[in-house]
XYZ file of C-alpha atoms in Angstrom:
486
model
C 13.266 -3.499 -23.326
C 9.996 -2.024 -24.764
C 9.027 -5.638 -25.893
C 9.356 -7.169 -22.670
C 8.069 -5.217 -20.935
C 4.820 -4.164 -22.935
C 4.521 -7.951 -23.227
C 4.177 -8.177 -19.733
C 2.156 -5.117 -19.505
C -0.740 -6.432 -22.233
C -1.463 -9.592 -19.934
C -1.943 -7.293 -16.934
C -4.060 -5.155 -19.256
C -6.034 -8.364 -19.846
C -6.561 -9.549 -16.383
C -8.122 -6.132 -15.299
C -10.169 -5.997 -18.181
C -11.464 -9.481 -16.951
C -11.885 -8.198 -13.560
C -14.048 -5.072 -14.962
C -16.590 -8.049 -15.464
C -16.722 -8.976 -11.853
C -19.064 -5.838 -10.738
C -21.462 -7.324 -13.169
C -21.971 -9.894 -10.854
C -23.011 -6.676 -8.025
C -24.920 -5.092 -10.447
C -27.806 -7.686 -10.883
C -27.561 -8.800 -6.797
C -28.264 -4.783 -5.666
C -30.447 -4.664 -8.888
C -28.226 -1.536 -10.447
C -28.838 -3.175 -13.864
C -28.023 0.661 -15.689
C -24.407 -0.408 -14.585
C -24.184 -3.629 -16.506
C -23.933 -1.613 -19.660
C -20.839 0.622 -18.620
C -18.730 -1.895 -16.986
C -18.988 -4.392 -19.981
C -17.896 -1.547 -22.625
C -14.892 -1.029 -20.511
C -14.071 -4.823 -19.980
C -14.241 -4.623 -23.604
C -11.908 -2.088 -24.284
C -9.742 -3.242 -21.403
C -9.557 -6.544 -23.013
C -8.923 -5.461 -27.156
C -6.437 -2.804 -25.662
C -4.850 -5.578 -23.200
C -4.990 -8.527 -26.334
C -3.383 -5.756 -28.934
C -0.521 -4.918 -26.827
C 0.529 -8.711 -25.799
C 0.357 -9.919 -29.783
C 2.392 -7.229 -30.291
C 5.324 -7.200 -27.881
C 6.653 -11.210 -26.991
C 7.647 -12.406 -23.937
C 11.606 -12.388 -23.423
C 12.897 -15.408 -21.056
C 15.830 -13.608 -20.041
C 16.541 -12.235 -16.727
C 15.421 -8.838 -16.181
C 17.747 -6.061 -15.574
C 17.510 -3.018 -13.797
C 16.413 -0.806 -17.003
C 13.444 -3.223 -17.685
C 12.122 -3.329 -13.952
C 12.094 0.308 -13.528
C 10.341 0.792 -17.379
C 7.982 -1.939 -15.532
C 7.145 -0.495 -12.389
C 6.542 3.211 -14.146
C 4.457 1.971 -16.977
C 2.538 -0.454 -14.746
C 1.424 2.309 -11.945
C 0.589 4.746 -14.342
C -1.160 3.060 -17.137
C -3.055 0.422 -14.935
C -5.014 3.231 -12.769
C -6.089 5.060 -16.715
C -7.704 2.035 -17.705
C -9.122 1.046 -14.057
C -10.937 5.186 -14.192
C -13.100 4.035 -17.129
C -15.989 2.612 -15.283
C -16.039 5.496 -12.879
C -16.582 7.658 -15.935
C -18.498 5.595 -18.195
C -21.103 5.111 -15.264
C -21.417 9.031 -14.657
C -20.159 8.863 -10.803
C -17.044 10.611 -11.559
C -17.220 12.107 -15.109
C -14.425 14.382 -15.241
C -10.896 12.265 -15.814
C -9.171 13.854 -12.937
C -11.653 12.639 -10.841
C -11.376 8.857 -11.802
C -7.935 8.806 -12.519
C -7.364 10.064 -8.657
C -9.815 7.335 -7.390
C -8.256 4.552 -9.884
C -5.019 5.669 -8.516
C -6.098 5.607 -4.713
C -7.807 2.657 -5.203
C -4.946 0.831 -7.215
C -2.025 2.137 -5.054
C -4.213 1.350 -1.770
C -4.010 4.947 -0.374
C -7.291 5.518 0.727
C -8.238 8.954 -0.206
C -11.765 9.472 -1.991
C -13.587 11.513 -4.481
C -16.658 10.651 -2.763
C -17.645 12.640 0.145
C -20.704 10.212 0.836
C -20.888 6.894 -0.076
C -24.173 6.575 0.308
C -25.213 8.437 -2.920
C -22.894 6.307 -4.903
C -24.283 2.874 -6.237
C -23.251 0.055 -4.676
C -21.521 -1.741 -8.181
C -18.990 1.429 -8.125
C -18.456 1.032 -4.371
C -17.494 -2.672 -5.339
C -15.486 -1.889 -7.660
C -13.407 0.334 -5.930
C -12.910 -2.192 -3.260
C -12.522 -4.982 -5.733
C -9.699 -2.638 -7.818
C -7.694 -2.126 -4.636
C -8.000 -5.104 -3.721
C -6.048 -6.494 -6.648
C -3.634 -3.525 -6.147
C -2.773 -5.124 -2.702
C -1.838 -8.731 -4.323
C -0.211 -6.825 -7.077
C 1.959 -4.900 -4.380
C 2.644 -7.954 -2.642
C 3.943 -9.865 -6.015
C 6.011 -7.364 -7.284
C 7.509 -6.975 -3.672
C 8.215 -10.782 -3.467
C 9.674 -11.148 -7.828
C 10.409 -7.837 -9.085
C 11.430 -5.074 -6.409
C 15.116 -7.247 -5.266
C 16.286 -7.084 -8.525
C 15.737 -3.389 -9.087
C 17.814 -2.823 -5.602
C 16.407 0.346 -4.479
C 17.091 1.732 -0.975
C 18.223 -1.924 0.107
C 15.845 -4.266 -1.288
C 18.788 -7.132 -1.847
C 18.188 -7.878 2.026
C 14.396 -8.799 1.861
C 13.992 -12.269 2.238
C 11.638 -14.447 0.868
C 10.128 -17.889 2.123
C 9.029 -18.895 -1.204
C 9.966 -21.758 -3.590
C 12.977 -21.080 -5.001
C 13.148 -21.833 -8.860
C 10.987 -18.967 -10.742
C 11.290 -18.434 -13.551
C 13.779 -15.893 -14.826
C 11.417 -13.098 -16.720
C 9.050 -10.614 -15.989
C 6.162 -12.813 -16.806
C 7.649 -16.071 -15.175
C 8.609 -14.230 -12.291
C 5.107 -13.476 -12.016
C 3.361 -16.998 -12.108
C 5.919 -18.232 -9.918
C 5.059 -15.699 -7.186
C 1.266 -15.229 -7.857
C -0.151 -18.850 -6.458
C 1.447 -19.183 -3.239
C 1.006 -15.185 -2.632
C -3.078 -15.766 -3.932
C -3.266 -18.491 -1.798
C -2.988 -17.250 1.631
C -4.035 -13.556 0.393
C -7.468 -14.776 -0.375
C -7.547 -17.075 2.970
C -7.208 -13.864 5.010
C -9.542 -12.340 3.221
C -12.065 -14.490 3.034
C -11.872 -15.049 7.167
C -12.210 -11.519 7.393
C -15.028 -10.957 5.901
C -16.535 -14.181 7.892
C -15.298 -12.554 11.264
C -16.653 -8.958 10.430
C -19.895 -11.066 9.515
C -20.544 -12.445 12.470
C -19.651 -9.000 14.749
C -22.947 -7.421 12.892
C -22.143 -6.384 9.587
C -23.893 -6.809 6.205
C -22.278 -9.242 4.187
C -21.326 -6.249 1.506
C -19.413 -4.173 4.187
C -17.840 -7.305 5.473
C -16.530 -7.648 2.080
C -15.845 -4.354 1.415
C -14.044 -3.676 4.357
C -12.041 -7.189 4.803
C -10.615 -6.332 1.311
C -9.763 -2.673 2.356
C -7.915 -4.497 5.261
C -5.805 -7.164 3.862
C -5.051 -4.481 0.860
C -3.886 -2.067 3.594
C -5.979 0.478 1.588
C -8.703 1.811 3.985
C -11.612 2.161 1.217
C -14.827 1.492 3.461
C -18.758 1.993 2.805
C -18.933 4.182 5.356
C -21.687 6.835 4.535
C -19.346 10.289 4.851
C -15.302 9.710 4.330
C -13.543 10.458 7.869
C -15.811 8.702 9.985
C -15.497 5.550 11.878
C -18.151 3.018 11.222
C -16.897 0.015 13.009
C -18.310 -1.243 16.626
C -15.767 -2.332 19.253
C -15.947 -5.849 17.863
C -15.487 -4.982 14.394
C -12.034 -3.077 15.457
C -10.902 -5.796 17.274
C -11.025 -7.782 14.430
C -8.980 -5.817 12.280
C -6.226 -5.467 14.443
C -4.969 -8.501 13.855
C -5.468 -8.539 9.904
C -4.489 -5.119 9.330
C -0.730 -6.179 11.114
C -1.314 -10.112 8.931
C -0.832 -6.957 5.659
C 1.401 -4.946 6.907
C 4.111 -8.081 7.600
C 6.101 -10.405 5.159
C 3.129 -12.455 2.859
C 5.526 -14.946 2.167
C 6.113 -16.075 5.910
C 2.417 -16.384 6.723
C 2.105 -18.501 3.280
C 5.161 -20.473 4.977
C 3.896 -20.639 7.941
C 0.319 -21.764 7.221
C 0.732 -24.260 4.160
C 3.731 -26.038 5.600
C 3.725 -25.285 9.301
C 7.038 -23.070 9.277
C 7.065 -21.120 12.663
C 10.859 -20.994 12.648
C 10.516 -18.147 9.815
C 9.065 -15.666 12.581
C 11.660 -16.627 15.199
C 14.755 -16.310 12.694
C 13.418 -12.587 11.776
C 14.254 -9.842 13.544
C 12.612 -6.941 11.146
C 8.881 -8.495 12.397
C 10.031 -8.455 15.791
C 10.965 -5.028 15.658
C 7.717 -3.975 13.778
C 6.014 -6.025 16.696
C 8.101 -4.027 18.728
C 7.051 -0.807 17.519
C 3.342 -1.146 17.768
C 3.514 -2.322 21.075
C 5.611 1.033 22.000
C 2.998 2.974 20.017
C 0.189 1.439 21.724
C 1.526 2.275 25.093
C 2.034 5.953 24.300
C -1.344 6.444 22.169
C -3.562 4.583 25.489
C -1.183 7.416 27.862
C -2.126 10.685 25.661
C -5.433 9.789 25.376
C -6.568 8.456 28.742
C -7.174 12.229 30.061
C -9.414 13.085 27.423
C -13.406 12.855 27.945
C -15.163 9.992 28.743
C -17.960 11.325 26.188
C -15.404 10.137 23.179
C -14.230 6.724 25.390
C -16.077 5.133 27.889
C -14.124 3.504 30.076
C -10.468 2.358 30.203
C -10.484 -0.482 28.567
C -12.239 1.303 25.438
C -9.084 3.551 25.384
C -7.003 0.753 25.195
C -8.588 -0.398 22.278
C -8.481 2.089 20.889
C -5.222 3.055 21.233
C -4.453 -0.810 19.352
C -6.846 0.035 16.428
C -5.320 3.576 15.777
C -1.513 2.226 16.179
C -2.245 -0.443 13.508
C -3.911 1.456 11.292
C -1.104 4.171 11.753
C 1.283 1.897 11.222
C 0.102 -0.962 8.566
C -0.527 2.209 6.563
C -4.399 1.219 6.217
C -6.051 4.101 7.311
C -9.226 3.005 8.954
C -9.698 6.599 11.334
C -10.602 5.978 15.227
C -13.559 7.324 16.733
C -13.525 11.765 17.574
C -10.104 11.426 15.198
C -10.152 15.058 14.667
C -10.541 15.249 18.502
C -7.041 13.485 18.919
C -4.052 14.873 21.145
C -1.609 16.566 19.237
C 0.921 13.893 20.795
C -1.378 10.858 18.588
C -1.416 12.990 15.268
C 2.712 13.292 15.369
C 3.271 9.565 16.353
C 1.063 8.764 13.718
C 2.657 10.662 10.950
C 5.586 8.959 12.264
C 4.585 5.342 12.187
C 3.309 5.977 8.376
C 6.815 7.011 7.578
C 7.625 3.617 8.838
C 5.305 1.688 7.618
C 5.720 -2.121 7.332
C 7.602 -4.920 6.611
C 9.157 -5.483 3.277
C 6.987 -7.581 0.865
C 3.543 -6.392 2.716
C 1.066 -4.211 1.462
C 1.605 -1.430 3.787
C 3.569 1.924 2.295
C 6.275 3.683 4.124
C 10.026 3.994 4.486
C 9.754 -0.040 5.409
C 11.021 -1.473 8.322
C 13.904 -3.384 6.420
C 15.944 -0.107 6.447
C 15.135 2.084 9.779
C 17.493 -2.136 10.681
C 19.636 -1.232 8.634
C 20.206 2.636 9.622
C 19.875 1.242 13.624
C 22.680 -1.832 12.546
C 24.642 1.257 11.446
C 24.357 3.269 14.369
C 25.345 0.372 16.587
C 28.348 -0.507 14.134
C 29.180 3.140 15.059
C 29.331 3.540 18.801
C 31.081 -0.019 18.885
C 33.507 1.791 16.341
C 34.059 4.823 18.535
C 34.260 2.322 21.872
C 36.791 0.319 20.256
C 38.368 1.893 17.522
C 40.861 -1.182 16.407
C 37.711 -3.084 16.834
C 35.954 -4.948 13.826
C 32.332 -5.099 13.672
C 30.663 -6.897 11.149
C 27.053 -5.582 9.945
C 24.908 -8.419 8.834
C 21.367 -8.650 7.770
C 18.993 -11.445 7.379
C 22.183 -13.498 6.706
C 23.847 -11.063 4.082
C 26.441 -8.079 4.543
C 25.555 -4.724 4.834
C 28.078 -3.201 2.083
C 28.834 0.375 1.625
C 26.391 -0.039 -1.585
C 23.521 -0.725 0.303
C 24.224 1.389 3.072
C 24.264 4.432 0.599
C 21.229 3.541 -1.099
C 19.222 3.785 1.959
C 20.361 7.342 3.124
C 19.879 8.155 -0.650
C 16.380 6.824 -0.011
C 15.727 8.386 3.378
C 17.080 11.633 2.052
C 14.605 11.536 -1.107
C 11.660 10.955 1.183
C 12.252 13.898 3.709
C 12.971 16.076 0.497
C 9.819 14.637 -1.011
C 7.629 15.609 1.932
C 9.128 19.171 1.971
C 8.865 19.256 -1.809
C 5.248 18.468 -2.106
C 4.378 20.354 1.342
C 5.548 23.447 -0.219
C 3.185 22.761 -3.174
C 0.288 22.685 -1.216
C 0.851 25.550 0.649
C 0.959 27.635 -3.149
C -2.434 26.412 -3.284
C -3.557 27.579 -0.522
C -2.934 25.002 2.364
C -1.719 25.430 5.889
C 1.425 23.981 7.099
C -0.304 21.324 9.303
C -2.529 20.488 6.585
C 0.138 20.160 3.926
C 2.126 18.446 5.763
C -0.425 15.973 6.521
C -1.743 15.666 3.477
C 1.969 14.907 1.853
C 2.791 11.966 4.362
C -0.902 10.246 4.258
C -0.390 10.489 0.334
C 2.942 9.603 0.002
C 3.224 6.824 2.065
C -0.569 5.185 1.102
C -2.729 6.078 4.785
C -4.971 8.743 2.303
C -7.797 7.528 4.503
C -6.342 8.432 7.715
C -5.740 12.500 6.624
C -8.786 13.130 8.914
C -5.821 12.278 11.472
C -2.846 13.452 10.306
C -4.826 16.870 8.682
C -7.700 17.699 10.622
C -8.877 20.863 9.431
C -8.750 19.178 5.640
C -12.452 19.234 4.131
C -11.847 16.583 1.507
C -10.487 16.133 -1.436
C -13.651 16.716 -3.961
C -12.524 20.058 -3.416
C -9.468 20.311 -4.669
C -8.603 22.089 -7.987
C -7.687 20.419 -11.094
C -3.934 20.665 -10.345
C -3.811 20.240 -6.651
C -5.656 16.744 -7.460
C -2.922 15.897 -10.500
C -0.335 16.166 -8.243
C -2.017 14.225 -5.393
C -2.474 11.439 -7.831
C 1.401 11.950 -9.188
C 2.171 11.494 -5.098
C 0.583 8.505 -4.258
C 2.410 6.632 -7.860
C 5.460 8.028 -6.436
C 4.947 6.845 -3.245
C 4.080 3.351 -4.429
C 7.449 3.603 -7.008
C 9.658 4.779 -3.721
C 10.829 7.850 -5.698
C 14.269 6.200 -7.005
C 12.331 4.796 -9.317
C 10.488 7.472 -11.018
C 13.590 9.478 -10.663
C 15.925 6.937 -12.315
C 13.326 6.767 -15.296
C 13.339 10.728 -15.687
C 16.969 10.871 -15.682
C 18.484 11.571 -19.862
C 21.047 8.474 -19.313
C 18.386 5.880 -18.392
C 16.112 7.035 -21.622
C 18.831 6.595 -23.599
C 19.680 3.111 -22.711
């Protein structure tokens, strides 16, 4: 198990310390040439680490199992975001470990939430390599949706259907290959008309790709000047709308849909129109609570309204980006918002959250159960994406739901030892555990930022957003003494 996966693990190793050379590129356009140095010694040591561990450990054909794609999706999340801190700390922006490790980690698990208070002090190679890193955590979310998470079968996964060619290969690293082309393909399209869009609504080239990779990453890391604050004009919001839902739905349809002209994928599948579904309903209710309030935040109606879209899909896609006056927000919008980030998105998206995928499943179940109680010699047959919904599956997505509320009382409770509110805790616990970090200007208002956090409050922060991003079975199955021992 250690040898596949580690084999695996080394070539990931390697393509971030390739990546580590990409900033380079930033440092001699904005003229930041003190930052060449640091990001090539860590490229370096990215690469010998990445180069040692794959000659060590070969790559095993075989069909993964369930021990090997949990070992996987641990190891991955928390050794990729320790290598991915070096160049915070080697170029003196964040010196202190906990410091880059928690932005690695944001950056890598797309959550949002920032060391740095103002942006504007920080040079503009760091800022693009914290966009860059998550970035490639959004394609790497997206590819071990599509290849690795169905086998593992956590909280339901079996059902997700993918649009891809069938025929990967059967190991970790063939998996992989077979998923990363397509998913590349049609991730870096949307990217790259992003950034041309936000272009031509006024922004610098640099924000437009800074913040079209924050978008299709679902991560909400901006180059705004102070964290909290929204920087985008009317235009620039009506942009994102659209790309921030593009993330926060199944990559594999779109790839279907715009390299072969497959529209039937959308009309067969009912989790997007339910996700569709839900942001409309969201919208509605955010435009109601928030038409009262003073013109002096939104000028007319049809500002509201947009605004209301822009904070729903953020909400909701898990991204983060914060609407204008956020802290100014009815109670009514903080709630719902909280409650869309427990929903989240689709499955195989970038977006965090309890997914989509299973609030069907739980709603098939209700259904099943007041037919049941209407006609008790009745038979009612629960189906999903063309597959039965079996007592397993059914089990492991209470067991899921369960481990999430528990999760968000758990962790709540820690931050009120150090010191927090309820409200803020609270908040703080859902934008962190389900990847909106960015939006805790929303969800926590009174929160100052999280520079200011002690040593241990930001360890566990950082320990939240990996669990998040390993939907707590996970992490639990690999602390458990049985699974070691296998």
């Amino acid at each position: 198990m250690i040898a596949r996966v580690g084999h695996i693990l080394g070539c990931l190793l390697i393509c971030l310390g390739i990546s580590e050379l990409v900033p380079i590129v930033a440092a001699f356009t904005f003229d930041e040439m003190d930052m060449v140095l640091p990001f090539f010694v860590c490229s370096m040591f990215t690469l010998f680490v990445g180069f040692g561990i794959r000659m060590a450990f070969r790559d095993d054909p075989a069909k993964p199992d369930r021990y090997v794609v949990i070992s996987f999706l641990v190891f991955t999340w928390l050794i990729i975001p320790l290598f991915a801190s070096l160049p915070f700390m080697v170029s003196g922006v964040l010196t202190k470990l906990v410091d880059a490790y928690f932005e690695a980690t944001s950056a890598f698990t797309t959550s949002g939430a920032t060391m740095l208070a103002n942006t504007a002090l920080a040079p503009k190679t760091v800022l693009f390599w914290r966009s860059f890193l998550q970035w490639q955590g959004g394609i790497y979310i997206f590819i071990v949706a599509a290849s690795i998470i169905p086998i593992s079968a956590i909280g339901g996964s079996e059902l997700f259907r993918n649009a891809l060619p069938h025929g990967e290969g059967e190991g970790l690293l063939g998996r992989f290959k077979a998923s990363f082309k397509p998913l590349a393909q049609i991730y870096i399209l949307f990217t790259f008309g992003c950034m041309i869009l936000l272009s031509l609504s006024g922004m610098s080239s640099f924000d437009a790709l800074s913040t079209a990779m924050a978008t299709l990453s679902s991560g909400g890391f901006t180059t705004q000047a102070s964290s909290g604050v929204n920087q985008f004009n009317t235009m620039s919001e009506l942009i994102l709308i659209p790309f921030m839902l593009f993330a926060a739905t199944n990559l594999t349809y779109h790839w279907s849909f715009f390299m072969n002209g497959r529209y039937k994928v959308y009309n067969n599948d009912r989790e997007i129109k339910f996700f569709l579904g839900l942001f409309l309903f969201a919208v509605v209710i955010i435009f109601f609570a928030i038409l009262g309030m003073d013109d002096a935040y939104y000028a007319n109606v049809f500002r509201k309204f947009e605004v209301a879209m822009f904070t729903a899909a953020s909400a909701i896609s898990t991204t983060g980006f914060v609407p204008d006056a956020a802290k100014a927000l009815p109670l009514s919008v903080t709630i719902l918002c909280m409650l869309l980030m427990f929903v989240g998105g689709t499955a195989c998206s970038s977006a965090g959250g309890f997914k989509v995928l299973r609030f069907r499943v739980l709603f098939r179940q209700a259904d099943s159960e007041i037919s049941r109680l209407a006609h008790p010699h009745g038979i009612v047959a629960m189906r999903m994406n063309d597959m039965n919904i079996n007592s397993s599956i059914l089990m492991s997505v209470w067991t899921l739901l369960f481990l999430y509320l528990s999760t968000i009382a758990f962790f709540a409770c820690f931050y009120g030892y150090f010191g927090r509110d309820i409200d803020t805790a609270i908040g703080l616990t859902i934008a962190n555990l389900f990847s909106a970090g960015s939006m805790t200007n929303v969800v926590a208002p009174d929160f100052i930022g999280y520079l200011g956090m002690g040593y241990a409050e930001k360890w566990m922060t950082s320990i939240l957003m990996l669990i998040g991003r390993l939907e707590i079975i996970a992490f639990l199955i690999f602390l458990t003494p049985s699974f070691r021992k296998n």
